[in-house]
Amino acid sequence: MSVMKESLYALSNIKHRYGNGAITLDIEALSIMKGSITGIVGPNGSGKSTLLKILAFLEPTIEGTILYEQENSLDQEAQLQRETTYLLQEPYLLKRSIYENIAYGLKIRGKTERMKERIYDALLRVGLIPDSFANRPWHCLSGGEVQRVALAARLALHPKVLLLDEPTANVDDESAQLVKEAVLSVWKEWGTTVIIATHDLVWLHEVSTEIVSLYRGRVIGKEAENIIQGKWKLEKGRASRRFSDRQVLYGFCEPYLDIAAAIISPSKISITRTEQIASKRLNVLKGTVTQLMLERKTDCVFVSVEVGDVIIKARATIEQMKNNLIYPGTEVWISFFTENLRWL
């Protein structure tokens, strides 16, 4: 694992909008450590792609300060773009050979020394044999191969920062695994800082050193928070949300709040196979385990539990999982105190 000593990015009071539209990002403070693998998570429309573009210095903000290696990035964007590279969710290739596609970025940035060596190394990292693929035309690739070539073009640059927008979302399983392995290889060998926006929580929990949760353009936590949306009812300071299986979640809040969603940390949720008794302060919900995810940095397990129409994630130790014999398909009870709900 890379040793993290200092922040690479420090964002403060960032606001962003497209044109005259609504605010898309409103971030009071966010730090990303040098040499980290940072996952950006959140529902669609939460601002993940916009944040990546800002971190790649491709999209301006309307307010706020971005420090990069402790220096203000203002008026330095063109130079800093040469230290970062950004992979779109649906990349496109130039109408030329695979070799020339990868060489293009190297030529633009003036990195032509040992160019062939860089290109072949990048192809090997994404699982493409150079002698077979280098001279192929752009249109003779599958969707997964296009994604891998696009990633190879960025890896050939040896960037300080690699920003990825849903890199495994639209590819086959083999390509997804090769993309993951390639990203991990440059992080381990070069100390590249990797920032990933993805819904692939299994991968993130396996490799990330930190996670940032976004909701409606704001940072709401430093892990994959549970965001419980839907129709909330508010009566006399008590909020309730009924699930499709008729179970009800309760919380207390100020009567004037206009609730869009509730959030709760997986760390605040207990999970057991023994039925619990609900109370005014304690929510107890019955559900079925759908997925287990190992978080390697803590050796804890994230347990996804289906409760009606919602998936709720809880965190447990490996020992707790073994003692309770919890596995996918298991019927469980999750519980948490109402005061641990936060409102958005």
Tab-separated table of N, CA and C in Angstrom, residues 45-177:
chain	number	residue	atom	x	y	z
A	45	GLY	N	-26.717	11.956	-10.728
A	45	GLY	CA	-27.060	13.359	-10.569
A	45	GLY	C	-26.475	14.009	-9.334
A	46	SER	N	-25.615	13.288	-8.605
A	46	SER	CA	-25.062	13.838	-7.368
A	46	SER	C	-23.832	14.718	-7.600
A	47	GLY	N	-23.299	14.736	-8.826
A	47	GLY	CA	-22.172	15.601	-9.131
A	47	GLY	C	-20.841	14.891	-9.267
A	48	LYS	N	-20.854	13.570	-9.384
A	48	LYS	CA	-19.594	12.816	-9.431
A	48	LYS	C	-18.756	13.191	-10.659
A	49	SER	N	-19.376	13.170	-11.836
A	49	SER	CA	-18.627	13.478	-13.062
A	49	SER	C	-18.135	14.915	-13.062
A	50	THR	N	-18.954	15.829	-12.585
A	50	THR	CA	-18.535	17.230	-12.513
A	50	THR	C	-17.331	17.392	-11.606
A	51	LEU	N	-17.334	16.712	-10.469
A	51	LEU	CA	-16.195	16.792	-9.554
A	51	LEU	C	-14.932	16.256	-10.219
A	52	LEU	N	-15.038	15.152	-10.950
A	52	LEU	CA	-13.867	14.619	-11.640
A	52	LEU	C	-13.305	15.632	-12.637
A	53	LYS	N	-14.179	16.294	-13.388
A	53	LYS	CA	-13.717	17.281	-14.370
A	53	LYS	C	-13.023	18.458	-13.692
A	54	ILE	N	-13.539	18.858	-12.542
A	54	ILE	CA	-12.900	19.945	-11.796
A	54	ILE	C	-11.526	19.515	-11.299
A	55	LEU	N	-11.421	18.277	-10.809
A	55	LEU	CA	-10.133	17.775	-10.320
A	55	LEU	C	-9.133	17.574	-11.454
A	56	ALA	N	-9.651	17.393	-12.674
A	56	ALA	CA	-8.776	17.274	-13.846
A	56	ALA	C	-8.450	18.635	-14.443
A	57	PHE	N	-8.975	19.700	-13.839
A	57	PHE	CA	-8.771	21.083	-14.287
A	57	PHE	C	-9.327	21.298	-15.694
A	58	LEU	N	-10.426	20.586	-15.975
A	58	LEU	CA	-11.098	20.714	-17.270
A	58	LEU	C	-12.371	21.537	-17.175
A	59	GLU	N	-12.828	21.807	-15.964
A	59	GLU	CA	-14.088	22.518	-15.749
A	59	GLU	C	-13.862	23.577	-14.681
A	60	PRO	N	-14.187	24.842	-14.979
A	60	PRO	CA	-13.973	25.907	-13.992
A	60	PRO	C	-15.066	25.917	-12.925
A	61	THR	N	-14.751	26.466	-11.784
A	61	THR	CA	-15.741	26.677	-10.729
A	61	THR	C	-16.151	28.146	-10.740
A	62	ILE	N	-17.277	28.440	-10.088
A	62	ILE	CA	-17.700	29.846	-10.008
A	62	ILE	C	-17.271	30.483	-8.694
A	63	GLU	N	-16.933	29.646	-7.714
A	63	GLU	CA	-16.441	30.144	-6.434
A	63	GLU	C	-15.501	29.112	-5.831
A	64	GLY	N	-14.685	29.564	-4.880
A	64	GLY	CA	-13.886	28.643	-4.090
A	64	GLY	C	-12.435	28.555	-4.523
A	65	THR	N	-11.691	27.764	-3.761
A	65	THR	CA	-10.250	27.628	-3.960
A	65	THR	C	-9.880	26.152	-4.074
A	66	ILE	N	-9.003	25.850	-5.025
A	66	ILE	CA	-8.444	24.511	-5.165
A	66	ILE	C	-6.935	24.610	-4.993
A	67	LEU	N	-6.429	23.994	-3.946
A	67	LEU	CA	-4.988	23.876	-3.763
A	67	LEU	C	-4.543	22.535	-4.321
A	68	TYR	N	-3.504	22.563	-5.134
A	68	TYR	CA	-2.908	21.340	-5.676
A	68	TYR	C	-1.457	21.317	-5.232
A	69	GLU	N	-1.101	20.315	-4.467
A	69	GLU	CA	0.225	20.255	-3.832
A	69	GLU	C	0.522	21.555	-3.085
A	70	GLN	N	-0.477	21.981	-2.308
A	70	GLN	CA	-0.390	23.141	-1.411
A	70	GLN	C	-0.283	24.489	-2.133
A	71	GLU	N	-0.479	24.514	-3.449
A	71	GLU	CA	-0.433	25.768	-4.190
A	71	GLU	C	-1.755	26.019	-4.888
A	72	ASN	N	-2.157	27.292	-4.936
A	72	ASN	CA	-3.414	27.663	-5.573
A	72	ASN	C	-3.346	27.334	-7.061
A	73	SER	N	-4.373	26.635	-7.550
A	73	SER	CA	-4.394	26.213	-8.949
A	73	SER	C	-4.866	27.307	-9.901
A	74	LEU	N	-5.329	28.426	-9.372
A	74	LEU	CA	-5.863	29.497	-10.215
A	74	LEU	C	-4.812	29.961	-11.218
A	75	ASP	N	-5.227	30.005	-12.492
A	75	ASP	CA	-4.369	30.419	-13.613
A	75	ASP	C	-3.240	29.429	-13.889
A	76	GLN	N	-3.288	28.255	-13.248
A	76	GLN	CA	-2.279	27.217	-13.499
A	76	GLN	C	-2.904	25.993	-14.159
A	77	GLU	N	-4.173	26.116	-14.563
A	77	GLU	CA	-4.910	24.941	-15.025
A	77	GLU	C	-4.261	24.254	-16.228
A	78	ALA	N	-3.791	25.040	-17.194
A	78	ALA	CA	-3.209	24.437	-18.398
A	78	ALA	C	-1.994	23.575	-18.059
A	79	GLN	N	-1.159	24.052	-17.153
A	79	GLN	CA	0.010	23.283	-16.750
A	79	GLN	C	-0.395	22.053	-15.947
A	80	LEU	N	-1.370	22.199	-15.056
A	80	LEU	CA	-1.779	21.082	-14.205
A	80	LEU	C	-2.506	19.996	-14.990
A	81	GLN	N	-3.129	20.370	-16.094
A	81	GLN	CA	-3.763	19.363	-16.942
A	81	GLN	C	-2.749	18.347	-17.457
A	82	ARG	N	-1.503	18.720	-17.529
A	82	ARG	CA	-0.450	17.828	-18.005
A	82	ARG	C	-0.042	16.803	-16.948
A	83	GLU	N	-0.460	17.013	-15.702
A	83	GLU	CA	-0.150	16.066	-14.636
A	83	GLU	C	-1.307	15.125	-14.340
A	84	THR	N	-2.464	15.418	-14.932
A	84	THR	CA	-3.660	14.604	-14.687
A	84	THR	C	-4.175	14.061	-16.007
A	85	THR	N	-4.952	13.002	-15.928
A	85	THR	CA	-5.625	12.494	-17.116
A	85	THR	C	-6.966	11.917	-16.712
A	86	TYR	N	-7.960	12.090	-17.569
A	86	TYR	CA	-9.354	11.805	-17.245
A	86	TYR	C	-9.928	10.836	-18.271
A	87	LEU	N	-10.473	9.720	-17.798
A	87	LEU	CA	-11.092	8.729	-18.673
A	87	LEU	C	-12.605	8.827	-18.562
A	88	LEU	N	-13.244	9.156	-19.676
A	88	LEU	CA	-14.702	9.265	-19.719
A	88	LEU	C	-15.356	7.904	-19.561
A	89	GLN	N	-16.625	7.920	-19.161
A	89	GLN	CA	-17.382	6.670	-19.039
A	89	GLN	C	-17.533	5.995	-20.396
A	90	GLU	N	-17.728	6.784	-21.448
A	90	GLU	CA	-17.853	6.243	-22.802
A	90	GLU	C	-16.813	6.927	-23.686
A	91	PRO	N	-15.567	6.456	-23.631
A	91	PRO	CA	-14.504	7.108	-24.396
A	91	PRO	C	-14.642	6.839	-25.891
A	92	TYR	N	-13.989	7.663	-26.670
A	92	TYR	CA	-13.970	7.445	-28.116
A	92	TYR	C	-12.523	7.419	-28.575
A	93	LEU	N	-12.289	6.751	-29.693
A	93	LEU	CA	-10.952	6.650	-30.262
A	93	LEU	C	-10.876	7.460	-31.554
A	94	LEU	N	-9.669	7.896	-31.860
A	94	LEU	CA	-9.425	8.572	-33.126
A	94	LEU	C	-9.462	7.549	-34.265
A	95	LYS	N	-9.773	8.013	-35.461
A	95	LYS	CA	-9.903	7.110	-36.610
A	95	LYS	C	-8.526	6.807	-37.183
A	96	ARG	N	-7.789	6.011	-36.427
A	96	ARG	CA	-6.435	5.626	-36.812
A	96	ARG	C	-6.078	4.345	-36.067
A	97	SER	N	-4.862	3.871	-36.196
A	97	SER	CA	-4.472	2.607	-35.565
A	97	SER	C	-4.436	2.751	-34.045
A	98	ILE	N	-4.424	1.605	-33.377
A	98	ILE	CA	-4.350	1.606	-31.919
A	98	ILE	C	-3.050	2.261	-31.461
A	99	TYR	N	-1.949	1.965	-32.148
A	99	TYR	CA	-0.661	2.557	-31.798
A	99	TYR	C	-0.741	4.081	-31.879
A	100	GLU	N	-1.318	4.587	-32.961
A	100	GLU	CA	-1.402	6.037	-33.150
A	100	GLU	C	-2.377	6.678	-32.167
A	101	ASN	N	-3.408	5.947	-31.774
A	101	ASN	CA	-4.313	6.468	-30.754
A	101	ASN	C	-3.566	6.727	-29.452
A	102	ILE	N	-2.746	5.774	-29.050
A	102	ILE	CA	-2.024	5.922	-27.786
A	102	ILE	C	-0.897	6.939	-27.940
A	103	ALA	N	-0.266	6.970	-29.122
A	103	ALA	CA	0.841	7.903	-29.351
A	103	ALA	C	0.371	9.354	-29.367
A	104	TYR	N	-0.887	9.575	-29.719
A	104	TYR	CA	-1.386	10.948	-29.894
A	104	TYR	C	-1.171	11.791	-28.629
A	105	GLY	N	-1.596	11.273	-27.486
A	105	GLY	CA	-1.458	12.028	-26.243
A	105	GLY	C	0.000	12.261	-25.872
A	106	LEU	N	0.849	11.275	-26.146
A	106	LEU	CA	2.275	11.437	-25.858
A	106	LEU	C	2.885	12.554	-26.713
A	107	LYS	N	2.477	12.611	-27.971
A	107	LYS	CA	2.999	13.657	-28.857
A	107	LYS	C	2.505	15.034	-28.419
A	108	ILE	N	1.230	15.128	-28.055
A	108	ILE	CA	0.658	16.409	-27.623
A	108	ILE	C	1.411	16.945	-26.401
A	109	ARG	N	1.770	16.044	-25.489
A	109	ARG	CA	2.447	16.458	-24.256
A	109	ARG	C	3.961	16.455	-24.383
A	110	GLY	N	4.457	16.161	-25.573
A	110	GLY	CA	5.902	16.195	-25.793
A	110	GLY	C	6.655	15.076	-25.120
A	111	LYS	N	5.971	13.946	-24.876
A	111	LYS	CA	6.620	12.807	-24.208
A	111	LYS	C	6.942	11.723	-25.240
A	112	THR	N	7.808	12.051	-26.182
A	112	THR	CA	8.091	11.130	-27.283
A	112	THR	C	9.315	10.254	-27.044
A	113	GLU	N	10.054	10.511	-25.977
A	113	GLU	CA	11.207	9.672	-25.676
A	113	GLU	C	10.735	8.280	-25.254
A	114	ARG	N	11.320	7.269	-25.847
A	114	ARG	CA	10.966	5.857	-25.570
A	114	ARG	C	9.459	5.656	-25.749
A	115	MET	N	8.928	6.275	-26.792
A	115	MET	CA	7.479	6.253	-26.987
A	115	MET	C	6.958	4.836	-27.246
A	116	LYS	N	7.620	4.097	-28.102
A	116	LYS	CA	7.166	2.741	-28.407
A	116	LYS	C	7.154	1.880	-27.142
A	117	GLU	N	8.180	2.044	-26.313
A	117	GLU	CA	8.250	1.273	-25.062
A	117	GLU	C	7.057	1.613	-24.160
A	118	ARG	N	6.720	2.896	-24.069
A	118	ARG	CA	5.580	3.316	-23.244
A	118	ARG	C	4.272	2.742	-23.783
A	119	ILE	N	4.112	2.782	-25.092
A	119	ILE	CA	2.871	2.309	-25.704
A	119	ILE	C	2.707	0.811	-25.497
A	120	TYR	N	3.769	0.060	-25.697
A	120	TYR	CA	3.690	-1.386	-25.531
A	120	TYR	C	3.457	-1.758	-24.070
A	121	ASP	N	4.097	-1.043	-23.161
A	121	ASP	CA	3.882	-1.293	-21.737
A	121	ASP	C	2.428	-1.031	-21.353
A	122	ALA	N	1.865	0.061	-21.859
A	122	ALA	CA	0.480	0.407	-21.540
A	122	ALA	C	-0.484	-0.649	-22.082
A	123	LEU	N	-0.228	-1.131	-23.301
A	123	LEU	CA	-1.085	-2.175	-23.861
A	123	LEU	C	-1.021	-3.453	-23.033
A	124	LEU	N	0.172	-3.825	-22.607
A	124	LEU	CA	0.313	-5.031	-21.791
A	124	LEU	C	-0.415	-4.893	-20.465
A	125	ARG	N	-0.389	-3.697	-19.887
A	125	ARG	CA	-1.049	-3.485	-18.599
A	125	ARG	C	-2.558	-3.698	-18.693
A	126	VAL	N	-3.144	-3.394	-19.855
A	126	VAL	CA	-4.598	-3.575	-20.006
A	126	VAL	C	-4.936	-4.907	-20.677
A	127	GLY	N	-3.941	-5.789	-20.786
A	127	GLY	CA	-4.207	-7.140	-21.282
A	127	GLY	C	-4.315	-7.260	-22.779
A	128	LEU	N	-3.691	-6.349	-23.521
A	128	LEU	CA	-3.711	-6.409	-24.989
A	128	LEU	C	-2.290	-6.657	-25.485
A	129	ILE	N	-2.086	-7.713	-26.285
A	129	ILE	CA	-0.751	-8.071	-26.777
A	129	ILE	C	-0.338	-7.076	-27.856
A	130	PRO	N	0.750	-6.336	-27.635
A	130	PRO	CA	1.132	-5.277	-28.583
A	130	PRO	C	1.286	-5.749	-30.021
A	131	ASP	N	1.927	-6.899	-30.242
A	131	ASP	CA	2.146	-7.368	-31.606
A	131	ASP	C	0.839	-7.670	-32.332
A	132	SER	N	-0.215	-7.968	-31.555
A	132	SER	CA	-1.508	-8.281	-32.159
A	132	SER	C	-2.403	-7.060	-32.304
A	133	PHE	N	-2.231	-6.066	-31.422
A	133	PHE	CA	-3.178	-4.959	-31.381
A	133	PHE	C	-2.617	-3.623	-31.867
A	134	ALA	N	-1.329	-3.418	-31.804
A	134	ALA	CA	-0.783	-2.085	-32.070
A	134	ALA	C	-1.172	-1.545	-33.430
A	135	ASN	N	-1.186	-2.392	-34.455
A	135	ASN	CA	-1.465	-1.915	-35.813
A	135	ASN	C	-2.909	-2.108	-36.245
A	136	ARG	N	-3.760	-2.556	-35.353
A	136	ARG	CA	-5.174	-2.712	-35.704
A	136	ARG	C	-5.841	-1.344	-35.859
A	137	PRO	N	-6.790	-1.237	-36.788
A	137	PRO	CA	-7.542	0.018	-36.898
A	137	PRO	C	-8.533	0.151	-35.751
A	138	TRP	N	-8.926	1.361	-35.469
A	138	TRP	CA	-9.788	1.680	-34.329
A	138	TRP	C	-11.133	0.959	-34.369
A	139	HIS	N	-11.647	0.682	-35.583
A	139	HIS	CA	-13.007	0.136	-35.700
A	139	HIS	C	-13.052	-1.384	-35.555
A	140	CYS	N	-11.908	-2.014	-35.335
A	140	CYS	CA	-11.875	-3.478	-35.226
A	140	CYS	C	-11.783	-3.939	-33.771
A	141	LEU	N	-12.384	-3.190	-32.871
A	141	LEU	CA	-12.323	-3.520	-31.462
A	141	LEU	C	-13.711	-3.716	-30.886
A	142	SER	N	-13.804	-4.574	-29.878
A	142	SER	CA	-15.052	-4.713	-29.129
A	142	SER	C	-15.192	-3.534	-28.171
A	143	GLY	N	-16.368	-3.406	-27.550
A	143	GLY	CA	-16.582	-2.318	-26.601
A	143	GLY	C	-15.604	-2.367	-25.444
A	144	GLY	N	-15.337	-3.571	-24.932
A	144	GLY	CA	-14.392	-3.709	-23.824
A	144	GLY	C	-12.977	-3.364	-24.241
A	145	GLU	N	-12.609	-3.720	-25.482
A	145	GLU	CA	-11.269	-3.397	-25.975
A	145	GLU	C	-11.098	-1.898	-26.183
A	146	VAL	N	-12.160	-1.221	-26.634
A	146	VAL	CA	-12.106	0.232	-26.783
A	146	VAL	C	-11.802	0.884	-25.435
A	147	GLN	N	-12.485	0.433	-24.385
A	147	GLN	CA	-12.258	0.994	-23.051
A	147	GLN	C	-10.831	0.746	-22.595
A	148	ARG	N	-10.310	-0.419	-22.885
A	148	ARG	CA	-8.955	-0.752	-22.456
A	148	ARG	C	-7.901	0.032	-23.236
A	149	VAL	N	-8.141	0.250	-24.533
A	149	VAL	CA	-7.214	1.068	-25.321
A	149	VAL	C	-7.250	2.516	-24.829
A	150	ALA	N	-8.444	3.015	-24.539
A	150	ALA	CA	-8.567	4.385	-24.026
A	150	ALA	C	-7.826	4.524	-22.703
A	151	LEU	N	-7.911	3.507	-21.845
A	151	LEU	CA	-7.166	3.534	-20.589
A	151	LEU	C	-5.668	3.455	-20.856
A	152	ALA	N	-5.248	2.597	-21.793
A	152	ALA	CA	-3.830	2.474	-22.130
A	152	ALA	C	-3.264	3.809	-22.601
A	153	ALA	N	-4.060	4.574	-23.356
A	153	ALA	CA	-3.603	5.878	-23.836
A	153	ALA	C	-3.309	6.823	-22.682
A	154	ARG	N	-4.037	6.661	-21.609
A	154	ARG	CA	-3.824	7.518	-20.428
A	154	ARG	C	-2.685	6.995	-19.560
A	155	LEU	N	-2.575	5.670	-19.458
A	155	LEU	CA	-1.486	5.111	-18.668
A	155	LEU	C	-0.130	5.397	-19.313
A	156	ALA	N	-0.090	5.464	-20.627
A	156	ALA	CA	1.169	5.738	-21.323
A	156	ALA	C	1.737	7.097	-20.954
A	157	LEU	N	0.896	8.000	-20.480
A	157	LEU	CA	1.333	9.332	-20.086
A	157	LEU	C	2.039	9.341	-18.734
A	158	HIS	N	1.933	8.238	-17.982
A	158	HIS	CA	2.475	8.162	-16.618
A	158	HIS	C	1.988	9.349	-15.779
A	159	PRO	N	0.670	9.514	-15.658
A	159	PRO	CA	0.144	10.696	-14.977
A	159	PRO	C	0.346	10.629	-13.464
A	160	LYS	N	0.397	11.808	-12.850
A	160	LYS	CA	0.405	11.852	-11.393
A	160	LYS	C	-0.974	11.518	-10.841
A	161	VAL	N	-2.017	11.911	-11.587
A	161	VAL	CA	-3.394	11.694	-11.149
A	161	VAL	C	-4.171	11.027	-12.284
A	162	LEU	N	-4.826	9.919	-11.976
A	162	LEU	CA	-5.656	9.200	-12.926
A	162	LEU	C	-7.100	9.277	-12.447
A	163	LEU	N	-7.952	9.938	-13.239
A	163	LEU	CA	-9.357	10.124	-12.883
A	163	LEU	C	-10.222	9.273	-13.804
A	164	LEU	N	-11.078	8.449	-13.208
A	164	LEU	CA	-11.855	7.471	-13.966
A	164	LEU	C	-13.340	7.641	-13.671
A	165	ASP	N	-14.133	7.753	-14.730
A	165	ASP	CA	-15.578	7.907	-14.585
A	165	ASP	C	-16.255	6.613	-15.013
A	166	GLU	N	-16.732	5.832	-14.038
A	166	GLU	CA	-17.406	4.549	-14.287
A	166	GLU	C	-16.617	3.694	-15.284
A	167	PRO	N	-15.357	3.361	-14.980
A	167	PRO	CA	-14.509	2.688	-15.968
A	167	PRO	C	-14.917	1.259	-16.296
A	168	THR	N	-15.746	0.632	-15.454
A	168	THR	CA	-16.131	-0.763	-15.712
A	168	THR	C	-17.625	-0.915	-15.964
A	169	ALA	N	-18.317	0.196	-16.179
A	169	ALA	CA	-19.788	0.146	-16.228
A	169	ALA	C	-20.324	-0.529	-17.482
A	170	ASN	N	-19.685	-0.323	-18.628
A	170	ASN	CA	-20.269	-0.779	-19.894
A	170	ASN	C	-19.395	-1.782	-20.624
A	171	VAL	N	-18.648	-2.584	-19.874
A	171	VAL	CA	-17.753	-3.551	-20.505
A	171	VAL	C	-18.042	-4.952	-19.971
A	172	ASP	N	-17.511	-5.953	-20.668
A	172	ASP	CA	-17.679	-7.340	-20.245
A	172	ASP	C	-16.853	-7.611	-18.997
A	173	ASP	N	-17.123	-8.714	-18.346
A	173	ASP	CA	-16.473	-9.037	-17.076
A	173	ASP	C	-14.952	-9.143	-17.202
A	174	GLU	N	-14.485	-9.741	-18.298
A	174	GLU	CA	-13.033	-9.893	-18.480
A	174	GLU	C	-12.366	-8.526	-18.606
A	175	SER	N	-12.959	-7.650	-19.411
A	175	SER	CA	-12.382	-6.308	-19.583
A	175	SER	C	-12.424	-5.528	-18.274
A	176	ALA	N	-13.526	-5.673	-17.535
A	176	ALA	CA	-13.641	-4.975	-16.253
A	176	ALA	C	-12.522	-5.400	-15.310
A	177	GLN	N	-12.239	-6.688	-15.252
A	177	GLN	CA	-11.182	-7.174	-14.368
A	177	GLN	C	-9.815	-6.672	-14.822
